[in-house]
Amino acid sequence: MSGNIQLLNDALADAKAEGRAALIAYLPAGFPTVDGGIEAVKAVFDGGADIVEVGLPHSDPVLDGPVIQTADDIALRGGLKIRDVMRTVREAHAATGKPVLVMTYWNPIDRYGVERFTAELAEAGGAGCILPDLPVQESVLWREHAEKHDLATVFVVAPSSKDERLATITAAGSGFVYAASLMGVTGTRESVGAQAQDLVRRTKATTELPVCVGLGVSNARQAVEVAGFADGVIVGSAFVQRMLDAPDEATGLAAVRALAGELADGVRGKA
């Protein structure tokens, strides 16, 4: 069974052809429940997201700030397993026909088995993985299996990355490059900052891959700003916060659908 890297590539190319950035949403699997998490992914697609990253909750996050950590804790306390993450990908993709990636730290994959993980993700219709803590120089095994199963390997670059390091990272990746807008963890911020624009410029000098910006984008105004220089706008904590603030699941789903609509207007310059 082949994965859906081509669907991911096509989604990014279609957005570019429309003269806009792609909207990429992040939601953790299993939050607030496995079924609720699946419905949340469908809701953000319905609202206008082009691509969704499904987070694999982890007890020792490196990149995730307190909002996503809270959601991850709820998912893990609920007994979330990797099979539930695969089910989330499968059902969300089957319902929408849109590209769904998994964002995960390396330890769960290493323990689960690289071949098993990539084969199951491909079978579920997944488009690839974002691997924020896997060093490129240690990624050969992963990339071999990902390529065999037609899965994208998305690496993260940061403002601190030197140009030579950027070239090494982008040469090994596929799908797109995840540009962290600032040094720190995920979360909403008042301003995305000039660091992100400089990082995108430097990254684009090393690769033909689309460069998508995450960390800090939470509203349509910021989406407009980032869409002006990036190929994709990645939003996570703002969606999770809407779910956390909601008094019940139905209200949460309506809230994330509405936010996706606002952000989709932002990347289209309609905000």
mmCIF file with all atom_site columns, N, CA, C and O in Angstrom, residues 180-205:
data_model
loop_
_atom_site.group_PDB
_atom_site.id
_atom_site.type_symbol
_atom_site.label_atom_id
_atom_site.label_alt_id
_atom_site.label_comp_id
_atom_site.label_asym_id
_atom_site.label_entity_id
_atom_site.label_seq_id
_atom_site.pdbx_PDB_ins_code
_atom_site.Cartn_x
_atom_site.Cartn_y
_atom_site.Cartn_z
_atom_site.occupancy
_atom_site.B_iso_or_equiv
_atom_site.pdbx_formal_charge
_atom_site.auth_seq_id
_atom_site.auth_comp_id
_atom_site.auth_asym_id
_atom_site.auth_atom_id
_atom_site.pdbx_PDB_model_num
ATOM 1   N N  . ALA A 1 180 ? 10.306 26.818 11.751 1.00 0.00 ? 180 ALA A N  1
ATOM 2   C CA . ALA A 1 180 ? 9.862  27.310 13.055 1.00 0.00 ? 180 ALA A CA 1
ATOM 3   C C  . ALA A 1 180 ? 10.137 28.812 13.109 1.00 0.00 ? 180 ALA A C  1
ATOM 4   O O  . ALA A 1 180 ? 11.279 29.243 12.935 1.00 0.00 ? 180 ALA A O  1
ATOM 5   N N  . SER A 1 181 ? 9.104  29.597 13.343 1.00 0.00 ? 181 SER A N  1
ATOM 6   C CA . SER A 1 181 ? 9.227  31.048 13.198 1.00 0.00 ? 181 SER A CA 1
ATOM 7   C C  . SER A 1 181 ? 10.132 31.687 14.239 1.00 0.00 ? 181 SER A C  1
ATOM 8   O O  . SER A 1 181 ? 10.590 32.808 14.060 1.00 0.00 ? 181 SER A O  1
ATOM 9   N N  . LEU A 1 182 ? 10.367 30.970 15.335 1.00 0.00 ? 182 LEU A N  1
ATOM 10  C CA . LEU A 1 182 ? 11.182 31.544 16.407 1.00 0.00 ? 182 LEU A CA 1
ATOM 11  C C  . LEU A 1 182 ? 11.781 30.431 17.241 1.00 0.00 ? 182 LEU A C  1
ATOM 12  O O  . LEU A 1 182 ? 11.422 29.268 17.105 1.00 0.00 ? 182 LEU A O  1
ATOM 13  N N  . MET A 1 183 ? 12.707 30.799 18.076 1.00 0.00 ? 183 MET A N  1
ATOM 14  C CA . MET A 1 183 ? 13.293 29.837 19.008 1.00 0.00 ? 183 MET A CA 1
ATOM 15  C C  . MET A 1 183 ? 12.336 29.691 20.184 1.00 0.00 ? 183 MET A C  1
ATOM 16  O O  . MET A 1 183 ? 11.950 30.682 20.797 1.00 0.00 ? 183 MET A O  1
ATOM 17  N N  . GLY A 1 184 ? 11.939 28.484 20.491 1.00 0.00 ? 184 GLY A N  1
ATOM 18  C CA . GLY A 1 184 ? 11.005 28.273 21.585 1.00 0.00 ? 184 GLY A CA 1
ATOM 19  C C  . GLY A 1 184 ? 10.032 27.164 21.252 1.00 0.00 ? 184 GLY A C  1
ATOM 20  O O  . GLY A 1 184 ? 10.269 26.359 20.364 1.00 0.00 ? 184 GLY A O  1
ATOM 21  N N  . VAL A 1 185 ? 8.904  27.147 21.997 1.00 0.00 ? 185 VAL A N  1
ATOM 22  C CA . VAL A 1 185 ? 7.930  26.080 21.828 1.00 0.00 ? 185 VAL A CA 1
ATOM 23  C C  . VAL A 1 185 ? 6.663  26.633 21.190 1.00 0.00 ? 185 VAL A C  1
ATOM 24  O O  . VAL A 1 185 ? 6.489  27.840 21.037 1.00 0.00 ? 185 VAL A O  1
ATOM 25  N N  . THR A 1 186 ? 5.777  25.710 20.811 1.00 0.00 ? 186 THR A N  1
ATOM 26  C CA . THR A 1 186 ? 4.535  26.108 20.177 1.00 0.00 ? 186 THR A CA 1
ATOM 27  C C  . THR A 1 186 ? 3.680  26.945 21.117 1.00 0.00 ? 186 THR A C  1
ATOM 28  O O  . THR A 1 186 ? 3.751  26.837 22.335 1.00 0.00 ? 186 THR A O  1
ATOM 29  N N  . GLY A 1 187 ? 2.833  27.777 20.492 1.00 0.00 ? 187 GLY A N  1
ATOM 30  C CA . GLY A 1 187 ? 1.942  28.626 21.279 1.00 0.00 ? 187 GLY A CA 1
ATOM 31  C C  . GLY A 1 187 ? 1.562  29.849 20.478 1.00 0.00 ? 187 GLY A C  1
ATOM 32  O O  . GLY A 1 187 ? 2.239  30.210 19.504 1.00 0.00 ? 187 GLY A O  1
ATOM 33  N N  . THR A 1 188 ? 0.474  30.495 20.852 1.00 0.00 ? 188 THR A N  1
ATOM 34  C CA . THR A 1 188 ? 0.055  31.695 20.139 1.00 0.00 ? 188 THR A CA 1
ATOM 35  C C  . THR A 1 188 ? 0.875  32.881 20.616 1.00 0.00 ? 188 THR A C  1
ATOM 36  O O  . THR A 1 188 ? 1.248  32.974 21.778 1.00 0.00 ? 188 THR A O  1
ATOM 37  N N  . ARG A 1 189 ? 1.141  33.809 19.700 1.00 0.00 ? 189 ARG A N  1
ATOM 38  C CA . ARG A 1 189 ? 1.940  34.991 20.033 1.00 0.00 ? 189 ARG A CA 1
ATOM 39  C C  . ARG A 1 189 ? 1.370  36.209 19.328 1.00 0.00 ? 189 ARG A C  1
ATOM 40  O O  . ARG A 1 189 ? 0.687  36.092 18.317 1.00 0.00 ? 189 ARG A O  1
ATOM 41  N N  . GLU A 1 190 ? 1.696  37.367 19.865 1.00 0.00 ? 190 GLU A N  1
ATOM 42  C CA . GLU A 1 190 ? 1.179  38.610 19.298 1.00 0.00 ? 190 GLU A CA 1
ATOM 43  C C  . GLU A 1 190 ? 1.759  38.868 17.910 1.00 0.00 ? 190 GLU A C  1
ATOM 44  O O  . GLU A 1 190 ? 1.097  39.381 17.027 1.00 0.00 ? 190 GLU A O  1
ATOM 45  N N  . SER A 1 191 ? 3.019  38.512 17.728 1.00 0.00 ? 191 SER A N  1
ATOM 46  C CA . SER A 1 191 ? 3.688  38.776 16.461 1.00 0.00 ? 191 SER A CA 1
ATOM 47  C C  . SER A 1 191 ? 4.527  37.576 16.055 1.00 0.00 ? 191 SER A C  1
ATOM 48  O O  . SER A 1 191 ? 5.153  36.923 16.903 1.00 0.00 ? 191 SER A O  1
ATOM 49  N N  . VAL A 1 192 ? 4.519  37.277 14.775 1.00 0.00 ? 192 VAL A N  1
ATOM 50  C CA . VAL A 1 192 ? 5.323  36.163 14.280 1.00 0.00 ? 192 VAL A CA 1
ATOM 51  C C  . VAL A 1 192 ? 6.777  36.598 14.114 1.00 0.00 ? 192 VAL A C  1
ATOM 52  O O  . VAL A 1 192 ? 7.699  35.822 14.331 1.00 0.00 ? 192 VAL A O  1
ATOM 53  N N  . GLY A 1 193 ? 6.985  37.859 13.740 1.00 0.00 ? 193 GLY A N  1
ATOM 54  C CA . GLY A 1 193 ? 8.329  38.414 13.758 1.00 0.00 ? 193 GLY A CA 1
ATOM 55  C C  . GLY A 1 193 ? 9.102  38.288 12.456 1.00 0.00 ? 193 GLY A C  1
ATOM 56  O O  . GLY A 1 193 ? 8.807  37.480 11.587 1.00 0.00 ? 193 GLY A O  1
ATOM 57  N N  . ALA A 1 194 ? 10.128 39.148 12.354 1.00 0.00 ? 194 ALA A N  1
ATOM 58  C CA . ALA A 1 194 ? 10.955 39.203 11.150 1.00 0.00 ? 194 ALA A CA 1
ATOM 59  C C  . ALA A 1 194 ? 11.855 37.988 11.016 1.00 0.00 ? 194 ALA A C  1
ATOM 60  O O  . ALA A 1 194 ? 12.309 37.668 9.913  1.00 0.00 ? 194 ALA A O  1
ATOM 61  N N  . GLN A 1 195 ? 12.132 37.299 12.126 1.00 0.00 ? 195 GLN A N  1
ATOM 62  C CA . GLN A 1 195 ? 12.986 36.107 12.057 1.00 0.00 ? 195 GLN A CA 1
ATOM 63  C C  . GLN A 1 195 ? 12.427 35.087 11.079 1.00 0.00 ? 195 GLN A C  1
ATOM 64  O O  . GLN A 1 195 ? 13.173 34.429 10.355 1.00 0.00 ? 195 GLN A O  1
ATOM 65  N N  . ALA A 1 196 ? 11.104 34.947 11.074 1.00 0.00 ? 196 ALA A N  1
ATOM 66  C CA . ALA A 1 196 ? 10.474 33.942 10.209 1.00 0.00 ? 196 ALA A CA 1
ATOM 67  C C  . ALA A 1 196 ? 10.709 34.263 8.745  1.00 0.00 ? 196 ALA A C  1
ATOM 68  O O  . ALA A 1 196 ? 11.028 33.379 7.940  1.00 0.00 ? 196 ALA A O  1
ATOM 69  N N  . GLN A 1 197 ? 10.548 35.515 8.377  1.00 0.00 ? 197 GLN A N  1
ATOM 70  C CA . GLN A 1 197 ? 10.732 35.903 6.979  1.00 0.00 ? 197 GLN A CA 1
ATOM 71  C C  . GLN A 1 197 ? 12.173 35.668 6.543  1.00 0.00 ? 197 GLN A C  1
ATOM 72  O O  . GLN A 1 197 ? 12.431 35.177 5.439  1.00 0.00 ? 197 GLN A O  1
ATOM 73  N N  . ASP A 1 198 ? 13.119 35.999 7.399  1.00 0.00 ? 198 ASP A N  1
ATOM 74  C CA . ASP A 1 198 ? 14.529 35.776 7.076  1.00 0.00 ? 198 ASP A CA 1
ATOM 75  C C  . ASP A 1 198 ? 14.820 34.278 6.948  1.00 0.00 ? 198 ASP A C  1
ATOM 76  O O  . ASP A 1 198 ? 15.553 33.855 6.038  1.00 0.00 ? 198 ASP A O  1
ATOM 77  N N  . LEU A 1 199 ? 14.245 33.475 7.841  1.00 0.00 ? 199 LEU A N  1
ATOM 78  C CA . LEU A 1 199 ? 14.468 32.034 7.771  1.00 0.00 ? 199 LEU A CA 1
ATOM 79  C C  . LEU A 1 199 ? 13.902 31.457 6.484  1.00 0.00 ? 199 LEU A C  1
ATOM 80  O O  . LEU A 1 199 ? 14.537 30.617 5.834  1.00 0.00 ? 199 LEU A O  1
ATOM 81  N N  . VAL A 1 200 ? 12.716 31.897 6.091  1.00 0.00 ? 200 VAL A N  1
ATOM 82  C CA . VAL A 1 200 ? 12.126 31.412 4.833  1.00 0.00 ? 200 VAL A CA 1
ATOM 83  C C  . VAL A 1 200 ? 13.017 31.786 3.656  1.00 0.00 ? 200 VAL A C  1
ATOM 84  O O  . VAL A 1 200 ? 13.283 30.962 2.768  1.00 0.00 ? 200 VAL A O  1
ATOM 85  N N  . ARG A 1 201 ? 13.499 33.010 3.647  1.00 0.00 ? 201 ARG A N  1
ATOM 86  C CA . ARG A 1 201 ? 14.373 33.454 2.549  1.00 0.00 ? 201 ARG A CA 1
ATOM 87  C C  . ARG A 1 201 ? 15.624 32.587 2.472  1.00 0.00 ? 201 ARG A C  1
ATOM 88  O O  . ARG A 1 201 ? 16.004 32.120 1.392  1.00 0.00 ? 201 ARG A O  1
ATOM 89  N N  . ARG A 1 202 ? 16.246 32.343 3.623  1.00 0.00 ? 202 ARG A N  1
ATOM 90  C CA . ARG A 1 202 ? 17.474 31.548 3.621  1.00 0.00 ? 202 ARG A CA 1
ATOM 91  C C  . ARG A 1 202 ? 17.203 30.090 3.256  1.00 0.00 ? 202 ARG A C  1
ATOM 92  O O  . ARG A 1 202 ? 17.998 29.459 2.559  1.00 0.00 ? 202 ARG A O  1
ATOM 93  N N  . THR A 1 203 ? 16.068 29.570 3.706  1.00 0.00 ? 203 THR A N  1
ATOM 94  C CA . THR A 1 203 ? 15.729 28.182 3.398  1.00 0.00 ? 203 THR A CA 1
ATOM 95  C C  . THR A 1 203 ? 15.430 28.015 1.919  1.00 0.00 ? 203 THR A C  1
ATOM 96  O O  . THR A 1 203 ? 15.876 27.049 1.277  1.00 0.00 ? 203 THR A O  1
ATOM 97  N N  . LYS A 1 204 ? 14.684 28.943 1.354  1.00 0.00 ? 204 LYS A N  1
ATOM 98  C CA . LYS A 1 204 ? 14.337 28.864 -0.064 1.00 0.00 ? 204 LYS A CA 1
ATOM 99  C C  . LYS A 1 204 ? 15.580 28.925 -0.957 1.00 0.00 ? 204 LYS A C  1
ATOM 100 O O  . LYS A 1 204 ? 15.571 28.403 -2.080 1.00 0.00 ? 204 LYS A O  1
ATOM 101 N N  . ALA A 1 205 ? 16.644 29.533 -0.463 1.00 0.00 ? 205 ALA A N  1
ATOM 102 C CA . ALA A 1 205 ? 17.883 29.600 -1.239 1.00 0.00 ? 205 ALA A CA 1
ATOM 103 C C  . ALA A 1 205 ? 18.542 28.229 -1.373 1.00 0.00 ? 205 ALA A C  1
ATOM 104 O O  . ALA A 1 205 ? 19.439 28.049 -2.205 1.00 0.00 ? 205 ALA A O  1
#
